[in-house]
Amino acid sequence: MDVTDSGMEQELAWQIPLYERLHANPELGLAEHATSAAAADLLSGWGFDVRHFGGTGVVGVLANGAGPCVLARADMDALPVTEATGASYASAVPGVMHACAHDMHVVALLGAAKYLAEHRGAWQGTYVALFQPAEETAAGSQAMLDDGLAAGIPRPDVALAQHVMPTEAGTIGTTPGPVLSAGDSVRITIHGRGAHGSMPHKSVDPVVLAASIVLRLQTVVSRETIPGEFAVLTVGSVSAGATANIIPDRAELLLNLRTYSMATRAAMIAAIERIVRGECAAAGSPQDPEFEYYDQYPLTSNDPEANARVTAAFTRTFGADAVYRTAPQTASEDFSRIPDAFGIPYVYWVVGSVPPETYRRAVANDTLDADIPANHSPSFLPAVDPTLRVASQAQAVAAFAYLAAETG
Ligand code: ZN
Ligand code: ZN
């Protein structure tokens, strides 16, 4: 099956206005009511059997005879960001913005869903289009699973997802193995003994203890992790006390971890807890430290065989120049919880969104970071053409790599 430019190009006539409408009306995680209703309406109009999971989550199932089952996922939520793009279709909701292109993911997946619905003679099997809430808070895929997703839809053989990135528009990046890091946030509370600032001998000073912990934590990556193994440990917040002449009785540290391997992740967490407990003991802390893990994102690691199959299909459609091997990103995603719940392989790829001239000029001048707004920036705005067309085609092409394989 050849998902040609001309086959999907005509879809832009409804896709662009829908994209602009979603962009102007962004909805935060777990509140994607209008977005979810729009997807559900379109899917049922095209003959999908529509089901709801996890509040705003929507799944459309299109059964089309015996054959493989492909699940494709788009996230729907916006961010608490005030838009500064100046686009004619900029956010009309104060303080909320589609700054991560999830609006484009939604419209692209709808484009592929319609294409599959209208070309049922060209494939066999089952296509599952899944629209997930709250990716940005790592809560959405779990909310759908907690609401019975795994038992409530046909079991997929493979899962697909994509993300629009500030790379050259018209290109697609794929990679076997890790593509996005696992992410964990840790809140650590350490206890001291408060005292007057003039009488430190009566205190166990949690400020000095926190400072010592922050420094010692720097050795987790530099001294304990295998050289070359990817690992990030950032202490993003340290808070203790409020005034100059009082030694407080506690301090709080907020850490963020990124890893590409679950073994490395486990070793880092063990090292963090060991160091914090050790420093607390050394300081004479009167109470054990507390560790709270939150905003936890699973590892996203592409199945090599599935990635090779989808990458070959992309290369046939878009040309070898448009498809490249992407380096793993240090960003994180909660998509993989869905395929992991079924124990199935998945492929996650990235789609470029910056006009080629702009992108190449920034690369030539070495000003990529300064000139190209990245995801979550108030100025992040994908070039609608060709990003939307390529993202729509990519979802269709990847699905056909499985569904059209037997029918040719
Ligand atoms: Zn994001
Ligand atoms: Zn995103």
GROMACS .gro file of C-alpha atoms and ligand atoms in nm:
model
  410
    1MET     CA    1   0.000   0.000   0.000
    2ASP     CA    2   0.135   0.336  -0.102
    3VAL     CA    3   0.021   0.620   0.122
    4THR     CA    4   0.096   0.892  -0.130
    5ASP     CA    5   0.122   1.268  -0.086
    6SER     CA    6  -0.186   1.315  -0.299
    7GLY     CA    7  -0.377   1.065  -0.085
    8MET     CA    8  -0.328   1.260   0.236
    9GLU     CA    9  -0.277   1.614   0.104
   10GLN     CA   10  -0.649   1.668   0.049
   11GLU     CA   11  -0.710   1.592   0.417
   12LEU     CA   12  -0.536   1.918   0.508
   13ALA     CA   13  -0.855   2.101   0.405
   14TRP     CA   14  -1.021   1.985   0.730
   15GLN     CA   15  -0.708   1.912   0.929
   16ILE     CA   16  -0.566   2.266   0.928
   17PRO     CA   17  -0.885   2.437   1.057
   18LEU     CA   18  -0.922   2.166   1.322
   19TYR     CA   19  -0.556   2.209   1.424
   20GLU     CA   20  -0.597   2.587   1.450
   21ARG     CA   21  -0.914   2.544   1.656
   22LEU     CA   22  -0.744   2.303   1.899
   23HIS     CA   23  -0.439   2.528   1.919
   24ALA     CA   24  -0.656   2.830   2.005
   25ASN     CA   25  -0.845   2.630   2.270
   26PRO     CA   26  -0.581   2.436   2.464
   27GLU     CA   27  -0.688   2.219   2.758
   28LEU     CA   28  -0.471   2.108   3.050
   29GLY     CA   29  -0.414   1.743   3.144
   30LEU     CA   30  -0.724   1.543   3.247
   31ALA     CA   31  -0.942   1.838   3.136
   32GLU     CA   32  -0.923   1.772   2.759
   33HIS     CA   33  -1.303   1.766   2.732
   34ALA     CA   34  -1.355   1.949   2.402
   35THR     CA   35  -1.049   1.788   2.239
   36SER     CA   36  -1.160   1.442   2.344
   37ALA     CA   37  -1.520   1.505   2.228
   38ALA     CA   38  -1.396   1.629   1.889
   39ALA     CA   39  -1.187   1.314   1.841
   40ALA     CA   40  -1.472   1.087   1.952
   41ASP     CA   41  -1.721   1.254   1.713
   42LEU     CA   42  -1.492   1.225   1.412
   43LEU     CA   43  -1.398   0.864   1.491
   44SER     CA   44  -1.759   0.750   1.521
   45GLY     CA   45  -1.845   0.934   1.200
   46TRP     CA   46  -1.579   0.728   1.021
   47GLY     CA   47  -1.715   0.401   1.157
   48PHE     CA   48  -1.485   0.349   1.456
   49ASP     CA   49  -1.627   0.184   1.767
   50VAL     CA   50  -1.554   0.453   2.029
   51ARG     CA   51  -1.471   0.379   2.394
   52HIS     CA   52  -1.372   0.604   2.685
   53PHE     CA   53  -1.107   0.538   2.952
   54GLY     CA   54  -0.958   0.749   3.231
   55GLY     CA   55  -1.195   1.041   3.205
   56THR     CA   56  -1.100   1.220   2.884
   57GLY     CA   57  -0.918   0.930   2.718
   58VAL     CA   58  -1.076   0.813   2.391
   59VAL     CA   59  -1.012   0.499   2.189
   60GLY     CA   60  -1.152   0.428   1.843
   61VAL     CA   61  -1.143   0.065   1.726
   62LEU     CA   62  -1.176  -0.015   1.356
   63ALA     CA   63  -1.207  -0.390   1.296
   64ASN     CA   64  -1.144  -0.486   0.935
   65GLY     CA   65  -1.115  -0.861   0.913
   66ALA     CA   66  -0.854  -1.107   1.031
   67GLY     CA   67  -0.502  -0.975   1.067
   68PRO     CA   68  -0.268  -0.790   1.298
   69CYS     CA   69  -0.389  -0.532   1.549
   70VAL     CA   70  -0.209  -0.196   1.551
   71LEU     CA   71  -0.251   0.061   1.827
   72ALA     CA   72  -0.152   0.423   1.751
   73ARG     CA   73  -0.148   0.683   2.026
   74ALA     CA   74  -0.165   1.063   2.043
   75ASP     CA   75  -0.149   1.275   2.356
   76MET     CA   76  -0.396   1.564   2.392
   77ASP     CA   77  -0.295   1.792   2.681
   78ALA     CA   78  -0.161   2.147   2.677
   79LEU     CA   79   0.073   2.322   2.923
   80PRO     CA   80   0.045   2.603   3.179
   81VAL     CA   81   0.240   2.841   2.952
   82THR     CA   82   0.140   3.184   2.821
   83GLU     CA   83   0.168   3.176   2.443
   84ALA     CA   84   0.400   3.430   2.279
   85THR     CA   85   0.400   3.310   1.918
   86GLY     CA   86   0.181   3.587   1.776
   87ALA     CA   87   0.009   3.329   1.552
   88SER     CA   88  -0.336   3.421   1.422
   89TYR     CA   89  -0.461   3.103   1.591
   90ALA     CA   90  -0.269   3.160   1.918
   91SER     CA   91  -0.421   3.042   2.244
   92ALA     CA   92  -0.739   3.220   2.350
   93VAL     CA   93  -0.708   3.068   2.699
   94PRO     CA   94  -0.497   3.281   2.938
   95GLY     CA   95  -0.198   3.094   3.079
   96VAL     CA   96  -0.258   2.775   2.878
   97MET     CA   97  -0.082   2.683   2.555
   98HIS     CA   98  -0.023   2.390   2.324
   99ALA     CA   99   0.352   2.439   2.366
  100CYS     CA  100   0.436   2.071   2.304
  101ALA     CA  101   0.243   2.017   1.977
  102HIS     CA  102   0.003   1.763   2.124
  103ASP     CA  103  -0.268   1.941   1.921
  104MET     CA  104  -0.075   1.838   1.611
  105HIS     CA  105  -0.038   1.481   1.735
  106VAL     CA  106  -0.417   1.465   1.774
  107VAL     CA  107  -0.496   1.597   1.426
  108ALA     CA  108  -0.227   1.381   1.262
  109LEU     CA  109  -0.364   1.065   1.423
  110LEU     CA  110  -0.716   1.163   1.318
  111GLY     CA  111  -0.583   1.208   0.964
  112ALA     CA  112  -0.438   0.857   0.965
  113ALA     CA  113  -0.757   0.716   1.121
  114LYS     CA  114  -0.971   0.866   0.844
  115TYR     CA  115  -0.729   0.740   0.580
  116LEU     CA  116  -0.749   0.388   0.717
  117ALA     CA  117  -1.127   0.407   0.741
  118GLU     CA  118  -1.153   0.516   0.378
  119HIS     CA  119  -0.908   0.259   0.241
  120ARG     CA  120  -1.040  -0.055   0.407
  121GLY     CA  121  -0.987  -0.252   0.085
  122ALA     CA  122  -0.612  -0.196   0.115
  123TRP     CA  123  -0.555  -0.360   0.454
  124GLN     CA  124  -0.676  -0.625   0.694
  125GLY     CA  125  -0.676  -0.642   1.071
  126THR     CA  126  -0.771  -0.400   1.345
  127TYR     CA  127  -0.667  -0.038   1.386
  128VAL     CA  128  -0.689   0.119   1.732
  129ALA     CA  129  -0.655   0.499   1.751
  130LEU     CA  130  -0.591   0.601   2.111
  131PHE     CA  131  -0.611   0.961   2.239
  132GLN     CA  132  -0.445   0.994   2.577
  133PRO     CA  133  -0.490   1.268   2.838
  134ALA     CA  134  -0.224   1.422   3.064
  135GLU     CA  135   0.108   1.318   2.914
  136GLU     CA  136   0.280   1.624   3.062
  137THR     CA  137   0.209   1.513   3.419
  138ALA     CA  138   0.284   1.143   3.350
  139ALA     CA  139  -0.068   1.063   3.472
  140GLY     CA  140  -0.267   1.000   3.154
  141SER     CA  141  -0.162   0.659   3.027
  142GLN     CA  142  -0.182   0.521   3.381
  143ALA     CA  143  -0.530   0.674   3.424
  144MET     CA  144  -0.648   0.490   3.111
  145LEU     CA  145  -0.492   0.162   3.230
  146ASP     CA  146  -0.641   0.202   3.578
  147ASP     CA  147  -0.979   0.244   3.409
  148GLY     CA  148  -0.958  -0.095   3.236
  149LEU     CA  149  -0.792  -0.011   2.904
  150ALA     CA  150  -0.599  -0.339   2.876
  151ALA     CA  151  -0.914  -0.552   2.907
  152GLY     CA  152  -1.136  -0.306   2.721
  153ILE     CA  153  -0.979  -0.305   2.375
  154PRO     CA  154  -0.850  -0.575   2.137
  155ARG     CA  155  -0.497  -0.684   2.228
  156PRO     CA  156  -0.258  -0.500   1.992
  157ASP     CA  157   0.045  -0.666   1.831
  158VAL     CA  158   0.239  -0.340   1.812
  159ALA     CA  159   0.200   0.018   1.936
  160LEU     CA  160   0.300   0.340   1.758
  161ALA     CA  161   0.352   0.698   1.879
  162GLN     CA  162   0.526   1.009   1.756
  163HIS     CA  163   0.635   1.353   1.877
  164VAL     CA  164   0.679   1.681   1.695
  165MET     CA  165   1.024   1.825   1.773
  166PRO     CA  166   1.217   2.142   1.683
  167THR     CA  167   1.415   1.962   1.412
  168GLU     CA  168   1.400   2.012   1.033
  169ALA     CA  169   1.045   1.996   0.901
  170GLY     CA  170   0.991   1.712   0.655
  171THR     CA  171   1.228   1.478   0.839
  172ILE     CA  172   1.156   1.182   1.065
  173GLY     CA  173   1.397   1.046   1.325
  174THR     CA  174   1.386   0.686   1.443
  175THR     CA  175   1.616   0.470   1.649
  176PRO     CA  176   1.629   0.116   1.783
  177GLY     CA  177   1.652   0.090   2.162
  178PRO     CA  178   1.625   0.383   2.404
  179VAL     CA  179   1.471   0.693   2.245
  180LEU     CA  180   1.351   0.878   2.557
  181SER     CA  181   1.487   0.853   2.907
  182ALA     CA  182   1.318   0.724   3.216
  183GLY     CA  183   1.247   1.021   3.443
  184ASP     CA  184   1.200   1.033   3.817
  185SER     CA  185   1.154   1.319   4.061
  186VAL     CA  186   1.244   1.273   4.427
  187ARG     CA  187   1.145   1.488   4.724
  188ILE     CA  188   1.387   1.437   5.012
  189THR     CA  189   1.312   1.576   5.356
  190ILE     CA  190   1.603   1.582   5.601
  191HIS     CA  191   1.571   1.663   5.966
  192GLY     CA  192   1.791   1.877   6.191
  193ARG     CA  193   1.737   2.048   6.523
  194GLY     CA  194   1.638   2.413   6.517
  195ALA     CA  195   1.813   2.674   6.729
  196HIS     CA  196   1.888   3.045   6.752
  197GLY     CA  197   2.133   3.153   6.484
  198SER     CA  198   2.376   3.267   6.752
  199MET     CA  199   2.384   2.922   6.918
  200PRO     CA  200   2.479   2.671   6.647
  201HIS     CA  201   2.617   2.431   6.908
  202LYS     CA  202   2.256   2.367   7.018
  203SER     CA  203   2.146   2.277   6.666
  204VAL     CA  204   2.181   2.005   6.407
  205ASP     CA  205   2.202   2.243   6.113
  206PRO     CA  206   2.000   2.107   5.816
  207VAL     CA  207   2.134   2.383   5.588
  208VAL     CA  208   2.491   2.259   5.621
  209LEU     CA  209   2.364   1.900   5.596
  210ALA     CA  210   2.172   1.980   5.276
  211ALA     CA  211   2.477   2.150   5.125
  212SER     CA  212   2.688   1.847   5.204
  213ILE     CA  213   2.430   1.614   5.048
  214VAL     CA  214   2.410   1.824   4.729
  215LEU     CA  215   2.787   1.802   4.683
  216ARG     CA  216   2.808   1.431   4.764
  217LEU     CA  217   2.523   1.355   4.519
  218GLN     CA  218   2.748   1.483   4.240
  219THR     CA  219   2.949   1.163   4.277
  220VAL     CA  220   2.655   0.938   4.187
  221VAL     CA  221   2.705   1.001   3.815
  222SER     CA  222   3.075   1.093   3.816
  223ARG     CA  223   3.207   0.816   4.046
  224GLU     CA  224   2.946   0.541   4.062
  225THR     CA  225   2.795   0.519   3.714
  226ILE     CA  226   2.980   0.327   3.440
  227PRO     CA  227   3.157   0.580   3.214
  228GLY     CA  228   2.958   0.619   2.893
  229GLU     CA  229   2.634   0.505   3.054
  230PHE     CA  230   2.379   0.787   3.026
  231ALA     CA  231   2.263   0.928   3.359
  232VAL     CA  232   2.153   1.272   3.479
  233LEU     CA  233   2.104   1.373   3.841
  234THR     CA  234   1.993   1.731   3.897
  235VAL     CA  235   1.916   1.891   4.231
  236GLY     CA  236   1.658   2.140   4.109
  237SER     CA  237   1.553   2.286   4.443
  238VAL     CA  238   1.695   2.320   4.794
  239SER     CA  239   1.485   2.489   5.056
  240ALA     CA  240   1.537   2.546   5.427
  241GLY     CA  241   1.474   2.825   5.670
  242ALA     CA  242   1.333   3.172   5.615
  243THR     CA  243   1.540   3.414   5.812
  244ALA     CA  244   1.905   3.489   5.896
  245ASN     CA  245   1.911   3.432   6.270
  246ILE     CA  246   1.718   3.107   6.301
  247ILE     CA  247   1.863   2.764   6.225
  248PRO     CA  248   1.568   2.568   6.083
  249ASP     CA  249   1.474   2.214   6.180
  250ARG     CA  250   1.445   2.067   5.835
  251ALA     CA  251   1.543   2.104   5.471
  252GLU     CA  252   1.386   1.979   5.150
  253LEU     CA  253   1.567   1.881   4.830
  254LEU     CA  254   1.399   1.814   4.494
  255LEU     CA  255   1.594   1.589   4.257
  256ASN     CA  256   1.537   1.490   3.897
  257LEU     CA  257   1.687   1.175   3.743
  258ARG     CA  258   1.711   1.064   3.378
  259THR     CA  259   1.836   0.726   3.266
  260TYR     CA  260   1.826   0.492   2.962
  261SER     CA  261   1.848   0.171   3.160
  262MET     CA  262   1.640   0.039   3.446
  263ALA     CA  263   1.951  -0.114   3.607
  264THR     CA  264   2.125   0.225   3.608
  265ARG     CA  265   1.809   0.385   3.747
  266ALA     CA  266   1.790   0.135   4.033
  267ALA     CA  267   2.160   0.181   4.112
  268MET     CA  268   2.121   0.561   4.120
  269ILE     CA  269   1.823   0.546   4.353
  270ALA     CA  270   2.010   0.312   4.587
  271ALA     CA  271   2.313   0.546   4.583
  272ILE     CA  272   2.099   0.854   4.654
  273GLU     CA  273   1.930   0.691   4.952
  274ARG     CA  274   2.262   0.559   5.085
  275ILE     CA  275   2.432   0.900   5.057
  276VAL     CA  276   2.144   1.090   5.215
  277ARG     CA  277   2.116   0.845   5.505
  278GLY     CA  278   2.494   0.847   5.552
  279GLU     CA  279   2.519   1.225   5.558
  280CYS     CA  280   2.226   1.247   5.798
  281ALA     CA  281   2.398   0.998   6.031
  282ALA     CA  282   2.726   1.189   6.006
  283ALA     CA  283   2.548   1.512   6.102
  284GLY     CA  284   2.368   1.353   6.399
  285SER     CA  285   2.025   1.406   6.244
  286PRO     CA  286   1.758   1.326   6.504
  287GLN     CA  287   1.516   1.158   6.259
  288ASP     CA  288   1.545   0.942   5.947
  289PRO     CA  289   1.519   1.122   5.613
  290GLU     CA  290   1.207   1.076   5.400
  291PHE     CA  291   1.201   0.997   5.029
  292GLU     CA  292   0.899   1.058   4.809
  293TYR     CA  293   0.912   0.956   4.443
  294TYR     CA  294   0.679   1.143   4.202
  295ASP     CA  295   0.638   1.244   3.835
  296GLN     CA  296   0.782   0.908   3.735
  297TYR     CA  297   0.817   0.843   3.364
  298PRO     CA  298   0.901   0.500   3.228
  299LEU     CA  299   1.184   0.434   2.984
  300THR     CA  300   1.087   0.458   2.615
  301SER     CA  301   1.292   0.197   2.428
  302ASN     CA  302   1.200   0.098   2.073
  303ASP     CA  303   1.182  -0.268   1.980
  304PRO     CA  304   1.465  -0.311   1.723
  305GLU     CA  305   1.263  -0.533   1.487
  306ALA     CA  306   0.951  -0.313   1.492
  307ASN     CA  307   1.166  -0.003   1.453
  308ALA     CA  308   1.340  -0.154   1.149
  309ARG     CA  309   1.004  -0.239   0.988
  310VAL     CA  310   0.855   0.108   1.043
  311THR     CA  311   1.178   0.286   0.946
  312ALA     CA  312   1.190   0.090   0.617
  313ALA     CA  313   0.831   0.196   0.544
  314PHE     CA  314   0.915   0.562   0.621
  315THR     CA  315   1.219   0.545   0.393
  316ARG     CA  316   1.008   0.404   0.107
  317THR     CA  317   0.750   0.685   0.146
  318PHE     CA  318   0.957   0.987   0.243
  319GLY     CA  319   1.295   0.900   0.087
  320ALA     CA  320   1.626   0.813   0.251
  321ASP     CA  321   1.719   1.183   0.288
  322ALA     CA  322   1.416   1.251   0.506
  323VAL     CA  323   1.465   0.964   0.750
  324TYR     CA  324   1.756   0.971   0.991
  325ARG     CA  325   1.867   0.791   1.303
  326THR     CA  326   1.793   1.013   1.601
  327ALA     CA  327   2.004   1.022   1.914
  328PRO     CA  328   1.815   0.929   2.231
  329GLN     CA  329   1.660   1.237   2.394
  330THR     CA  330   1.678   1.321   2.762
  331ALA     CA  331   1.307   1.407   2.760
  332SER     CA  332   1.058   1.154   2.897
  333GLU     CA  333   0.714   1.018   2.804
  334ASP     CA  334   0.448   0.802   2.961
  335PHE     CA  335   0.340   0.632   2.633
  336SER     CA  336   0.535   0.309   2.695
  337ARG     CA  337   0.314   0.218   2.992
  338ILE     CA  338   0.045   0.125   2.738
  339PRO     CA  339   0.246  -0.125   2.528
  340ASP     CA  340   0.418  -0.246   2.845
  341ALA     CA  341   0.075  -0.329   2.993
  342PHE     CA  342   0.015  -0.561   2.695
  343GLY     CA  343   0.377  -0.681   2.679
  344ILE     CA  344   0.404  -0.579   2.312
  345PRO     CA  345   0.674  -0.405   2.105
  346TYR     CA  346   0.644  -0.040   2.015
  347VAL     CA  347   0.798   0.229   1.798
  348TYR     CA  348   0.822   0.596   1.895
  349TRP     CA  349   0.960   0.842   1.639
  350VAL     CA  350   1.016   1.217   1.611
  351VAL     CA  351   0.884   1.448   1.339
  352GLY     CA  352   1.057   1.777   1.250
  353SER     CA  353   0.870   2.108   1.257
  354VAL     CA  354   1.112   2.391   1.173
  355PRO     CA  355   1.116   2.533   0.817
  356PRO     CA  356   1.425   2.381   0.648
  357GLU     CA  357   1.586   2.718   0.561
  358THR     CA  358   1.552   2.842   0.919
  359TYR     CA  359   1.681   2.513   1.058
  360ARG     CA  360   1.981   2.491   0.823
  361ARG     CA  361   2.076   2.855   0.886
  362ALA     CA  362   2.073   2.791   1.262
  363VAL     CA  363   2.285   2.478   1.219
  364ALA     CA  364   2.533   2.666   0.994
  365ASN     CA  365   2.558   2.953   1.247
  366ASP     CA  366   2.564   2.715   1.544
  367THR     CA  367   2.267   2.904   1.693
  368LEU     CA  368   2.015   2.619   1.721
  369ASP     CA  369   1.955   2.670   2.094
  370ALA     CA  370   1.932   3.049   2.062
  371ASP     CA  371   1.724   3.073   1.744
  372ILE     CA  372   1.488   2.774   1.748
  373PRO     CA  373   1.227   2.768   2.025
  374ALA     CA  374   1.200   2.418   2.171
  375ASN     CA  375   0.899   2.232   2.309
  376HIS     CA  376   0.752   2.401   2.619
  377SER     CA  377   0.880   2.745   2.509
  378PRO     CA  378   0.611   3.019   2.483
  379SER     CA  379   0.742   3.071   2.127
  380PHE     CA  380   0.729   2.706   2.013
  381LEU     CA  381   0.519   2.691   1.697
  382PRO     CA  382   0.550   2.409   1.444
  383ALA     CA  383   0.534   2.503   1.075
  384VAL     CA  384   0.192   2.361   0.986
  385ASP     CA  385   0.311   2.279   0.636
  386PRO     CA  386   0.468   2.026   0.599
  387THR     CA  387   0.468   1.910   0.964
  388LEU     CA  388   0.100   1.818   0.983
  389ARG     CA  389   0.103   1.633   0.649
  390VAL     CA  390   0.421   1.441   0.732
  391ALA     CA  391   0.298   1.350   1.082
  392SER     CA  392  -0.035   1.229   0.942
  393GLN     CA  393   0.132   1.025   0.669
  394ALA     CA  394   0.382   0.885   0.917
  395GLN     CA  395   0.105   0.743   1.135
  396ALA     CA  396  -0.069   0.592   0.830
  397VAL     CA  397   0.252   0.454   0.678
  398ALA     CA  398   0.360   0.296   1.008
  399ALA     CA  399   0.020   0.129   1.048
  400PHE     CA  400   0.023   0.000   0.690
  401ALA     CA  401   0.367  -0.151   0.755
  402TYR     CA  402   0.176  -0.408   0.962
  403LEU     CA  403  -0.182  -0.402   0.833
  404ALA     CA  404  -0.113  -0.408   0.460
  405ALA     CA  405   0.176  -0.652   0.478
  406GLU     CA  406  -0.030  -0.963   0.390
  407THR     CA  407  -0.254  -0.800   0.131
  408GLY     CA  408   0.037  -0.632  -0.051
  409ZN      ZN  409   0.584   1.828   2.661
  410ZN      ZN  410   0.494   1.644   2.442
   0.00000   0.00000   0.00000
